[in-house]
XYZ file of C-alpha atoms in Angstrom:
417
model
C -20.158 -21.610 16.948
C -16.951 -20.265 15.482
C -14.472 -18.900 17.883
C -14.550 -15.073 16.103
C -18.015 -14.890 16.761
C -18.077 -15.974 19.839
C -15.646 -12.967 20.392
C -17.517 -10.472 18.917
C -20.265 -11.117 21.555
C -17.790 -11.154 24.319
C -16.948 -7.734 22.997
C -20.118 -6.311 22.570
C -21.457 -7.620 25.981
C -19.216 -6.052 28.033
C -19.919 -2.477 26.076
C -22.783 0.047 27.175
C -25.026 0.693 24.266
C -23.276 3.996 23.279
C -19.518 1.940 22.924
C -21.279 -0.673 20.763
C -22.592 2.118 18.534
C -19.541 3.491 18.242
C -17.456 0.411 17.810
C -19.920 -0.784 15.315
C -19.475 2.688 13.457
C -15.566 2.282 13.518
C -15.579 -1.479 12.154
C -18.192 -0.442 9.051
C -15.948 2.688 8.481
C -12.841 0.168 7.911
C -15.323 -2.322 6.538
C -16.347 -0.164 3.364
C -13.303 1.398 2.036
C -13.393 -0.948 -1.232
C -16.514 0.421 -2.169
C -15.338 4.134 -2.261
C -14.771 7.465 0.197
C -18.192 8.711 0.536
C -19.255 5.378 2.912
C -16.506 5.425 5.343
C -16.178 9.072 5.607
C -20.060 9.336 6.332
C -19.479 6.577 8.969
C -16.500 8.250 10.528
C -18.617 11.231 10.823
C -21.154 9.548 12.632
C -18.900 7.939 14.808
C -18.328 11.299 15.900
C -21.268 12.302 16.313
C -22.485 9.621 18.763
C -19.376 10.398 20.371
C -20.051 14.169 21.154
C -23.608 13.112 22.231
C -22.983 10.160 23.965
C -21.328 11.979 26.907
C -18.170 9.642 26.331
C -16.508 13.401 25.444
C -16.902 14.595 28.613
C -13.819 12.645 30.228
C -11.627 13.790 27.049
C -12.662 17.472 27.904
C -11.625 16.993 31.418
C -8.409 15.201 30.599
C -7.181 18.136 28.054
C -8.322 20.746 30.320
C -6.346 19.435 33.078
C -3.036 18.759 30.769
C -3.586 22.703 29.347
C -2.438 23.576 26.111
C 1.441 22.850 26.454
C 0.798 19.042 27.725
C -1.373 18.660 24.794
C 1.019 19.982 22.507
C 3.746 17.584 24.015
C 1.799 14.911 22.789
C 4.367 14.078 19.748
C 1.699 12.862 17.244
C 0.233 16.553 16.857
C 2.503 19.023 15.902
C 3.612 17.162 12.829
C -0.146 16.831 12.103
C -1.039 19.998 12.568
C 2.037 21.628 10.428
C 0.711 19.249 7.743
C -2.806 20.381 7.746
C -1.296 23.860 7.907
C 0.959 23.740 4.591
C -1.595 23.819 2.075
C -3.840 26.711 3.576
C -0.449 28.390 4.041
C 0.323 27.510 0.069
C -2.167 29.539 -1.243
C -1.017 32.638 0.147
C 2.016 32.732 -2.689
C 1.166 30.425 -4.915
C 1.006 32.532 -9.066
C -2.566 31.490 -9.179
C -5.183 30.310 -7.168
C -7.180 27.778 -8.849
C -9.919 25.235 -8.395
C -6.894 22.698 -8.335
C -5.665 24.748 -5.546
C -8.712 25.091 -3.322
C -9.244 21.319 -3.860
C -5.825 20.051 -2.291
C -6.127 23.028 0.115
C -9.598 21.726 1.063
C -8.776 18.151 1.352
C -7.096 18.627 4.529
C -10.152 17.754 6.330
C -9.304 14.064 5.372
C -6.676 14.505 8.408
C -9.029 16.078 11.055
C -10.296 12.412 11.059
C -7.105 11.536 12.714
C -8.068 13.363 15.713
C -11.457 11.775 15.709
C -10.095 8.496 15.481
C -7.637 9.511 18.315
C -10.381 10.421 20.526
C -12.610 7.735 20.200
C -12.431 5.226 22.974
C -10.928 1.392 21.071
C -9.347 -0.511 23.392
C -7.470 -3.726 22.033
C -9.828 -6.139 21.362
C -11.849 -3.579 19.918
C -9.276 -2.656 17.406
C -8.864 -6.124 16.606
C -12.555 -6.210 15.419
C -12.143 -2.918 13.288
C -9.339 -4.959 11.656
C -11.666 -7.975 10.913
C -14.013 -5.776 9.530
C -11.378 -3.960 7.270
C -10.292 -7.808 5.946
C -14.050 -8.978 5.342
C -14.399 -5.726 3.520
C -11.901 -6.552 1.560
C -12.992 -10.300 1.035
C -16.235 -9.933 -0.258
C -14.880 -7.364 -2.668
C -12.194 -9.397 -4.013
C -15.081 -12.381 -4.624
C -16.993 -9.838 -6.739
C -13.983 -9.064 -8.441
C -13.147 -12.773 -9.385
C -17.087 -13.066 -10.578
C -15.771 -9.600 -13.043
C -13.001 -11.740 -13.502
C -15.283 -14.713 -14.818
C -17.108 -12.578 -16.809
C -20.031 -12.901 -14.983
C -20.281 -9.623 -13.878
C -19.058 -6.299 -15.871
C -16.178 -4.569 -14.815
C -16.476 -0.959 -13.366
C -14.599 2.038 -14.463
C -14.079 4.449 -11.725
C -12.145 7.638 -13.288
C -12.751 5.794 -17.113
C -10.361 2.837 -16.328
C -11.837 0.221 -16.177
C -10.735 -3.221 -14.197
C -11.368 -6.094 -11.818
C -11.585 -3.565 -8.915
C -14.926 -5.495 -7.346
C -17.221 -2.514 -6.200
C -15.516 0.272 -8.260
C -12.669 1.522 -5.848
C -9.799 2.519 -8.588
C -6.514 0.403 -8.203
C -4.023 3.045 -6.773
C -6.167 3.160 -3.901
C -7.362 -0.348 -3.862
C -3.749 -2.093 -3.766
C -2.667 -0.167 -1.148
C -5.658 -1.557 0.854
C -5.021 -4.974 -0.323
C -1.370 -4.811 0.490
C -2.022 -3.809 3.846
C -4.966 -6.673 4.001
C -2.134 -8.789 3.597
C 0.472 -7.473 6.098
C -2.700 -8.009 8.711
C -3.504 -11.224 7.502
C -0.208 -12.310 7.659
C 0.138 -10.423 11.496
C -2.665 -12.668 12.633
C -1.068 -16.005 11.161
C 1.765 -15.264 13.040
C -0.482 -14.523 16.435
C -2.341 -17.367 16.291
C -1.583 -21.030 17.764
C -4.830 -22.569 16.207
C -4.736 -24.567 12.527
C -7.892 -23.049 11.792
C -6.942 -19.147 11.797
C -3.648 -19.866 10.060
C -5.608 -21.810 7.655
C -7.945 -18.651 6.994
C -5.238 -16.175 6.991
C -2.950 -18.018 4.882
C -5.781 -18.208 2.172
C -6.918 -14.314 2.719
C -3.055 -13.562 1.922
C -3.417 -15.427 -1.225
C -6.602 -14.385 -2.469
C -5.807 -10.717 -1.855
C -2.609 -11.286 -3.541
C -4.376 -12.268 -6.558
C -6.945 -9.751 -6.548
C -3.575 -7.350 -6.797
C -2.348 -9.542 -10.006
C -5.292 -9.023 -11.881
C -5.558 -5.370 -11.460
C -3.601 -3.152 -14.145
C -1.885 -1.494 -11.419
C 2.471 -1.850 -11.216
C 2.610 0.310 -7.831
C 0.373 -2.294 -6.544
C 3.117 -4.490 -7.619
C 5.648 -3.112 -6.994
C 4.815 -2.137 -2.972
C 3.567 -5.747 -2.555
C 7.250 -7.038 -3.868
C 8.964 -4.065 -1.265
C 6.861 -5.350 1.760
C 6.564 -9.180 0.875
C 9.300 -9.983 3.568
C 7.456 -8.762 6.098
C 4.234 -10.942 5.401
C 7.254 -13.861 4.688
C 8.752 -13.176 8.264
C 5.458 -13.323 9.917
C 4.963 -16.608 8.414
C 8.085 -18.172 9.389
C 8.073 -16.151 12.902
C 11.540 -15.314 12.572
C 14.170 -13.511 9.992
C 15.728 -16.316 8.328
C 16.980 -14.912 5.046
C 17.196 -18.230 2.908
C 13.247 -19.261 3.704
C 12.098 -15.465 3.378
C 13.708 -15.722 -0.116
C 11.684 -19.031 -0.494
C 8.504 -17.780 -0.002
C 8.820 -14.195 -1.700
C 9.862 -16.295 -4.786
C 6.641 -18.114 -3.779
C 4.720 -15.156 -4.338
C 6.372 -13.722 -7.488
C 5.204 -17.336 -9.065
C 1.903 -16.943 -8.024
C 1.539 -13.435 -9.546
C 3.026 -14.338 -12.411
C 0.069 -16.667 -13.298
C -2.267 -13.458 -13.957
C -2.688 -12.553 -17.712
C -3.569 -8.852 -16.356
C -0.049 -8.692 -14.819
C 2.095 -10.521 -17.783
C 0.665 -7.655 -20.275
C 1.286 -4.843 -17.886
C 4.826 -6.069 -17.342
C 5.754 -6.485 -20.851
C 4.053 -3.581 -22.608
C 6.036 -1.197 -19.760
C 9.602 -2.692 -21.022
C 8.140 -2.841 -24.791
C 7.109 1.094 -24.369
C 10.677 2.075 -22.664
C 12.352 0.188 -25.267
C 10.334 1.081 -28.394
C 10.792 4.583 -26.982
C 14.180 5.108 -25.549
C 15.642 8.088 -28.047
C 12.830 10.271 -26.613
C 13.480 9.051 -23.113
C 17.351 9.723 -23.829
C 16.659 13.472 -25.358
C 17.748 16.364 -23.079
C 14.374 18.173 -23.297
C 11.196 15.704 -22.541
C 8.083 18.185 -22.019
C 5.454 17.294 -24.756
C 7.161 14.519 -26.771
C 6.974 12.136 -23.961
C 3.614 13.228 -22.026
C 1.468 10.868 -24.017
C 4.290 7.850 -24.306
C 5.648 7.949 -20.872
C 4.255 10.084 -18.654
C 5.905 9.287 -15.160
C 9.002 10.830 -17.715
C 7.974 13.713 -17.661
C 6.148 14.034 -14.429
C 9.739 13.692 -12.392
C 11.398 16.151 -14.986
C 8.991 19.139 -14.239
C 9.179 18.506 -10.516
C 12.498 18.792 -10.205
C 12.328 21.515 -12.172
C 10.379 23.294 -10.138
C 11.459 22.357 -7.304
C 15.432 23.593 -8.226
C 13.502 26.863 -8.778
C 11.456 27.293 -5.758
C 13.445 24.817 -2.709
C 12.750 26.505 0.590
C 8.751 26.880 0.611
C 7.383 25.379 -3.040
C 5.516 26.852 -5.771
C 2.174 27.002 -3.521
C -0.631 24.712 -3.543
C -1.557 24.011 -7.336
C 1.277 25.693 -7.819
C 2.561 22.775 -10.279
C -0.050 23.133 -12.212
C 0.316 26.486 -12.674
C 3.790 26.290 -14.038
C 3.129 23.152 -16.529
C 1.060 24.572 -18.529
C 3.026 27.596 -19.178
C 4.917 27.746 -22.406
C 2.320 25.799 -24.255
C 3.355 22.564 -22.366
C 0.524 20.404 -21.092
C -1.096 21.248 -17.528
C -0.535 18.477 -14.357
C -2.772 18.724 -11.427
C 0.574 16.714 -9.663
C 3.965 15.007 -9.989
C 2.504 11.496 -8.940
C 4.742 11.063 -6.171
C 3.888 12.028 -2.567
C 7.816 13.283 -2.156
C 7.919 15.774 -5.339
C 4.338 16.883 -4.301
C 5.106 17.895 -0.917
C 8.484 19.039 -2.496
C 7.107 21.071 -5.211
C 4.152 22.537 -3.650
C 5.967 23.482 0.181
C 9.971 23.239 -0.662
C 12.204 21.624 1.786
C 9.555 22.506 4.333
C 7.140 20.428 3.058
C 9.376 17.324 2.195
C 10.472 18.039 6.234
C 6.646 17.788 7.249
C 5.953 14.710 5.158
C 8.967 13.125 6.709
C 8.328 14.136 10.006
C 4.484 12.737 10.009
C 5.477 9.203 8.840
C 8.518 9.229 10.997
C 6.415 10.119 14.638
C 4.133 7.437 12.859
C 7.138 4.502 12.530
C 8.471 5.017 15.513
C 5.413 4.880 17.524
C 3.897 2.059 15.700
C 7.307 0.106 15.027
C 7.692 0.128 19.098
C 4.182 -1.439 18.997
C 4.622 -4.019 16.489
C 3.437 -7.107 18.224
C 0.221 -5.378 19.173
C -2.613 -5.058 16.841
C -2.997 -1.267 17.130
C 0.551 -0.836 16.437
C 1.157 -3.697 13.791
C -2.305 -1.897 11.903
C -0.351 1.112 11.706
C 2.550 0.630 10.589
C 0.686 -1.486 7.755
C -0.895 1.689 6.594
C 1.987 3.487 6.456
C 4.755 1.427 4.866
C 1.323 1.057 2.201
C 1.382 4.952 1.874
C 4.934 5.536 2.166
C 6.116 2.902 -0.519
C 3.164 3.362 -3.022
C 3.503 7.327 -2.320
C 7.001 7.489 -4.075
C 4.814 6.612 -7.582
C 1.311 8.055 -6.268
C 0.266 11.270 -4.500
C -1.983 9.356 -2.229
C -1.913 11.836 0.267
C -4.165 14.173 -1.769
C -5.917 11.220 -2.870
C -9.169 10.576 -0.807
C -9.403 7.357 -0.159
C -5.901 6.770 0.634
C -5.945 10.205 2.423
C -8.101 8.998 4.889
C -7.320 5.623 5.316
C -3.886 7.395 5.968
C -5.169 9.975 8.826
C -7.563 6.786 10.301
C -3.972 5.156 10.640
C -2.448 8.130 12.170
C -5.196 8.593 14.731
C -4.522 5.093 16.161
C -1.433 6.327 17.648
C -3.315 7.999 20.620
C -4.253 4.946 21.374
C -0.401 3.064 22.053
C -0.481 5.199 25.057
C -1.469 1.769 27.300
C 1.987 0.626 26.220
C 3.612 3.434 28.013
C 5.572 4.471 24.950
């Protein structure tokens, strides 16, 4: 009998009834974010539910009661949190006009309430180590069906009309970002392990996911794989040692360089800056460029509007508001996490931001050879890099698989951080 299941039952036998539900809850939440947000957000919800009903809530109840409101406040994952959650509600109060953009990012927050759910749910360890499993074989049978659309035995999806190799329909902004992190993990448990076996498996799940990421028309996948490859390269080696991390980054590079799907992406980008560079080179952007380059225009109008409103934003959907006025073309957002935050709260949002991924590094960099903290700090180098071309923070998927991340903080507390 393999080893892994042999430790799932190990697991599971030493859990009451209401634990197993709950851990089996967790692992399918982590298990089915390639197929889209609706799954894992109705299993997280569950999760919760057992929770409050299994009587497990009880002891949480009695531990905040006892710490009072100021101990729980002192706990230095939720006041960044909760300022976060905060800034958008607080955004429509002076943003020009509310509209359905508005109320959409406003009501998205609830994304990050999961973070306290998965802060309160009891995962110890080896538990977490499962939900990590289950996030990887998620992402393994997704990347098979993707190779069979890759075939051209199976047709390709097109979530949002693009269509791609993206397995079960999950869109590639959010799907890389899963993959990428698939990898870091993959590469974390390569470097845990003493047995053949598991490095065997892990080294071919780094791989295969890194191939799945080639053949999807995606450069931010591309380009945060290429920021974060030495970390999977140092995990392999189990040491810094610049010369061989070069080695096996170049490795990579070679390997991704076999995908026809990345070779055209590449080379129609430089072809379009190049075919297109007296526009790009013009003073004034706004309509001439929306259609050619986009991202062009995208950072112009942020900074724009940022320079004009610096302290607390424009509001939520507040960039929308002031694209489309002087005939230019309406954007829901600037494609960036930073200018987002930036445009929509000012320096005060660009603080909060800042302030939520820092509290998350420097708890989870602390816990880096432990799976909790090593899982989280995946998730957000994955969100942090990829968010500088990508709002992913008011993009579901990524929104949640971001809060899920956050909430696993609460539980580095065995390490007496």
């Amino acid at each position: 009998m393999p080893q892994f299941i042999i430790d799932i039952k190990t697991i599971y036998k030493e859990l009451n009834i209401a634990d197993r539900i709950l851990l089996s809850l967790v692992a399918l939440t982590f298990f089915s974010f390639p197929i889209g947000t609706a799954p894992p957000l109705i299993l997280i919800i569950t999760a919760f539910i057992v929770f409050l009903f299994s009587g497990r809530s009880k002891s949480i109840k009695k531990s905040w009661q006892n710490k009072g409101v100021m101990g729980i406040l002192s706990e230095d994952w939720i006041l960044p949190l909760t300022l976060f959650i905060a800034l958008p509600w607080i955004g429509l109060l002076y943003v020009p006009e509310i509209s359905d953009v508005s109320m959409d990012y406003a009501r998205k927050t609830h994304y990050w309430l999961y973070a306290f759910v998965m802060a309160l749910l009891p995962l110890e360890k080896r538990a977490i180590s499962l939900v990590v499993k289950a996030f990887l074989a998620g992402l393994f049978v997704n990347t098979l069906f993707a190779f069979v659309q890759f075939a051209g035995f199976a047709p390709m999806p097109a979530p949002s009309g693009i269509q791609g190799y993206f397995g079960f329909g999950v869109i590639y902004s959010a799907l890389s970002i899963y993959l990428v992190a698939a990898i870091l993990m993959s590469s974390f448990f390569f470097k845990s392990s003493n047995t053949f076996g598991v490095k065997a498996l892990n080294i071919f799940l780094i791989f295969i996911f890194l191939f799945h990421i080639s053949i999807m028309d995606g450069r931010n996948g591309y380009v945060t794989f290429f920021v974060l490859s030495p970390f999977v390269a140092i995990n392999i080696i189990g040491r810094f040692d610049l010369k061989k991390v070069l080695i096996i980054c170049t490795l990579f590079l070679i390997c991704m360089s076999f995908s026809p799907v990345l070779k055209h992406r590449v080379i129609s980008t430089f072809e379009n800056i190049k075919n297109n560079k007296e526009i790009i080179l013009e003073n004034t952007w706004e309509n001439k460029i929306i259609d050619i380059l986009p991202r062009f225009y995208l950072l112009s109008s942020a900074v724009d509007i940022f320079l004009d409103h610096p302290i607390i934003g424009a509001g939520t959907g507040g960039y929308r508001y002031y694209t489309s006025q002087g005939g230019k073309i309406a954007q829901s957002h600037p494609h960036s996490n930073i200018l987002y935050m930036g445009v929509s709260f000012g320096v005060v949002g660009i603080f909060s931001y800042l302030w939520l991924c820092w509290v998350m590094f420097k708890k989870s960099w602390r816990c880096k050879d432990e799976i909790q903290g090593y899982f989280a700090l995946s998730i957000l180098l994955v969100i942090f890099i990829s968010g500088f071309f990508n709002s992913q923070i008011i993009d579901s998927g990524p929104a949640l698989f971001f809060s899920l991340g956050y909430g696993f903080l609460n539980h580095m507390k065995a390490l007496k951080l």
